[in-house]
Amino acid sequence: MKRLFSFSGLSLLLGLCAMSMSAQNPVGDNRAATDRVRDQFVGAWRLAWLEEQGTDGKIHKADCTGLLVYTRDGHMSVQVMYRNPQPDSQPSPQPQSSAASLQYAQGGYEASFGTYEINQGDHTFTFHVEGALVRTLVGKDLPRAFELSGKQLIVKSTRPEEHWKVAWERD
């Protein structure tokens, strides 16, 4: 009976120590928060809208469709198709064609894949491009700000020279 009591006491003591250590471990708390956010990212998202700066300097909604996929193990891929693309080599009189769309798209199509890391503290993630239709993107780290709002994931570049914003939705 004494042995059973000392084993129970030891178990209780170990449990209290573990709880105390986790309460004093902000790294563990940050990781748990990041994991919760990552869980919200995971899955397939369809393009709801994309705003970008046109050649006239004003922000316009682009006429496009797309798919964004995040996996639990940290991979992502994105595809966007402009419905009425302009040739890449000619300037476009239409406001939806912009330097941003040309930087990420070719022939009216954007496609890239790679890995991502979330920084919950400042609501950003970094997309590490491993492959892309626009080859100059391969190997780049693209920092992005995000906001989760209801069924939408709103993403924009953190680069001050890029003036675009995109909303992704899922059912």
XYZ file of C-alpha atoms in Angstrom:
171
model
C 0.000 0.000 0.000
C 2.874 2.348 0.812
C 4.364 1.646 -2.607
C 1.063 2.487 -4.353
C 0.833 5.777 -2.466
C 4.399 6.824 -3.329
C 3.821 5.962 -7.015
C 0.642 8.079 -7.047
C 2.453 10.929 -5.310
C 5.272 10.749 -7.825
C 2.789 10.813 -10.732
C 1.048 13.848 -9.254
C 4.380 15.630 -8.725
C 5.498 14.932 -12.318
C 2.174 16.151 -13.670
C 2.407 19.403 -11.687
C 5.995 19.954 -12.870
C 4.984 19.428 -16.501
C 2.102 21.891 -16.161
C 4.394 24.429 -14.518
C 6.996 24.073 -17.279
C 4.430 24.496 -20.042
C 3.014 27.589 -18.322
C 6.525 29.064 -18.244
C 7.300 28.119 -21.860
C 6.311 30.963 -24.200
C 7.967 29.145 -27.116
C 5.560 26.250 -26.617
C 2.647 28.683 -26.411
C 3.739 30.450 -29.616
C 4.096 27.120 -31.380
C 0.594 26.099 -30.285
C -0.813 29.421 -31.567
C 1.016 28.978 -34.891
C -0.290 25.416 -35.161
C -3.853 26.684 -34.611
C -3.415 29.256 -37.379
C -1.834 26.651 -39.668
C -4.882 24.446 -39.107
C -7.035 27.321 -40.366
C -4.874 27.644 -43.499
C -4.880 23.938 -44.400
C -7.099 22.990 -47.313
C -8.160 24.271 -50.711
C -9.256 27.881 -51.243
C -10.911 29.387 -54.336
C -10.213 32.924 -55.494
C -12.946 35.337 -54.365
C -11.383 38.555 -55.691
C -8.037 40.086 -56.592
C -7.281 43.798 -56.480
C -4.194 45.172 -58.178
C -2.819 48.476 -59.332
C -3.491 49.189 -62.976
C -1.315 51.096 -65.407
C -3.368 54.185 -64.509
C -2.147 53.892 -60.888
C -5.625 53.089 -59.539
C -6.635 49.859 -57.777
C -8.913 47.626 -59.873
C -10.539 44.217 -59.459
C -8.933 41.745 -61.854
C -11.107 39.412 -63.908
C -9.580 36.094 -62.863
C -10.148 32.763 -61.172
C -7.833 30.636 -59.081
C -7.034 27.962 -56.525
C -4.766 28.044 -53.468
C -3.831 24.915 -51.494
C -2.049 24.646 -48.133
C -1.015 21.315 -46.631
C -0.536 20.502 -42.965
C 3.140 19.657 -43.527
C 3.946 23.175 -44.771
C 3.534 22.998 -48.556
C 1.466 25.295 -50.721
C 0.592 25.887 -54.346
C -1.257 28.677 -56.099
C -2.778 29.029 -59.548
C -4.494 32.110 -60.968
C -5.885 32.480 -64.482
C -6.773 35.875 -65.927
C -9.898 35.445 -68.047
C -8.903 38.074 -70.642
C -5.102 38.155 -70.594
C -3.104 40.722 -72.467
C 0.072 39.663 -74.282
C 3.012 39.962 -71.884
C 5.187 41.826 -74.365
C 2.719 44.605 -75.221
C 1.475 47.381 -72.968
C -2.206 47.020 -72.184
C -4.768 49.802 -72.443
C -6.900 47.942 -69.882
C -6.349 48.875 -66.237
C -6.278 45.312 -64.894
C -2.877 44.576 -66.412
C -0.153 45.672 -64.045
C 3.490 45.227 -63.203
C 2.428 42.875 -60.383
C 0.487 40.563 -62.693
C 3.426 40.474 -65.121
C 5.844 39.778 -62.260
C 3.892 36.693 -61.130
C 2.015 35.619 -64.283
C 2.960 34.666 -67.810
C 0.473 34.535 -70.660
C -2.321 35.399 -68.236
C -1.557 32.467 -65.937
C 0.156 32.315 -62.566
C 1.331 29.032 -61.077
C 3.806 28.370 -58.301
C 4.470 25.947 -55.470
C 6.749 25.616 -52.489
C 6.681 25.741 -48.717
C 5.381 28.281 -46.241
C 6.143 29.391 -42.693
C 3.686 31.307 -40.525
C 4.684 34.069 -38.127
C 1.601 34.372 -35.938
C 3.061 37.341 -34.025
C 2.782 39.797 -36.893
C 0.161 37.967 -39.027
C 2.563 37.167 -41.833
C 3.768 34.114 -43.654
C 6.657 33.573 -46.036
C 6.165 31.629 -49.242
C 9.423 29.880 -50.236
C 9.022 29.382 -54.001
C 10.384 26.042 -55.220
C 8.807 26.058 -58.680
C 6.940 28.619 -60.790
C 5.759 29.342 -64.299
C 7.693 32.631 -64.052
C 11.154 31.156 -63.525
C 12.616 34.285 -61.921
C 10.450 33.532 -58.843
C 12.126 30.162 -58.201
C 14.214 30.300 -55.035
C 12.651 33.542 -53.790
C 11.070 34.109 -50.388
C 7.847 36.084 -50.749
C 6.670 37.716 -47.498
C 2.886 38.049 -47.197
C 0.542 39.623 -44.659
C -2.671 37.747 -43.931
C -6.008 38.165 -42.219
C -8.447 35.355 -41.486
C -11.992 36.707 -41.582
C -14.915 34.280 -41.513
C -14.586 32.025 -44.557
C -11.973 34.286 -46.151
C -8.204 34.388 -46.116
C -7.087 37.850 -47.235
C -3.476 38.097 -48.401
C -1.325 41.017 -49.537
C 2.345 41.614 -50.146
C 4.386 43.172 -47.360
C 6.542 44.887 -49.979
C 5.667 48.597 -50.189
C 6.118 48.701 -53.975
C 3.472 45.985 -54.542
C -0.123 47.190 -54.406
C -2.276 44.093 -54.647
C -4.650 42.277 -52.323
C -6.401 38.942 -52.795
C -9.194 37.152 -50.952
C -9.508 33.384 -50.958
C -12.661 31.574 -49.780
C -13.701 28.072 -48.935
C -17.075 26.570 -48.179
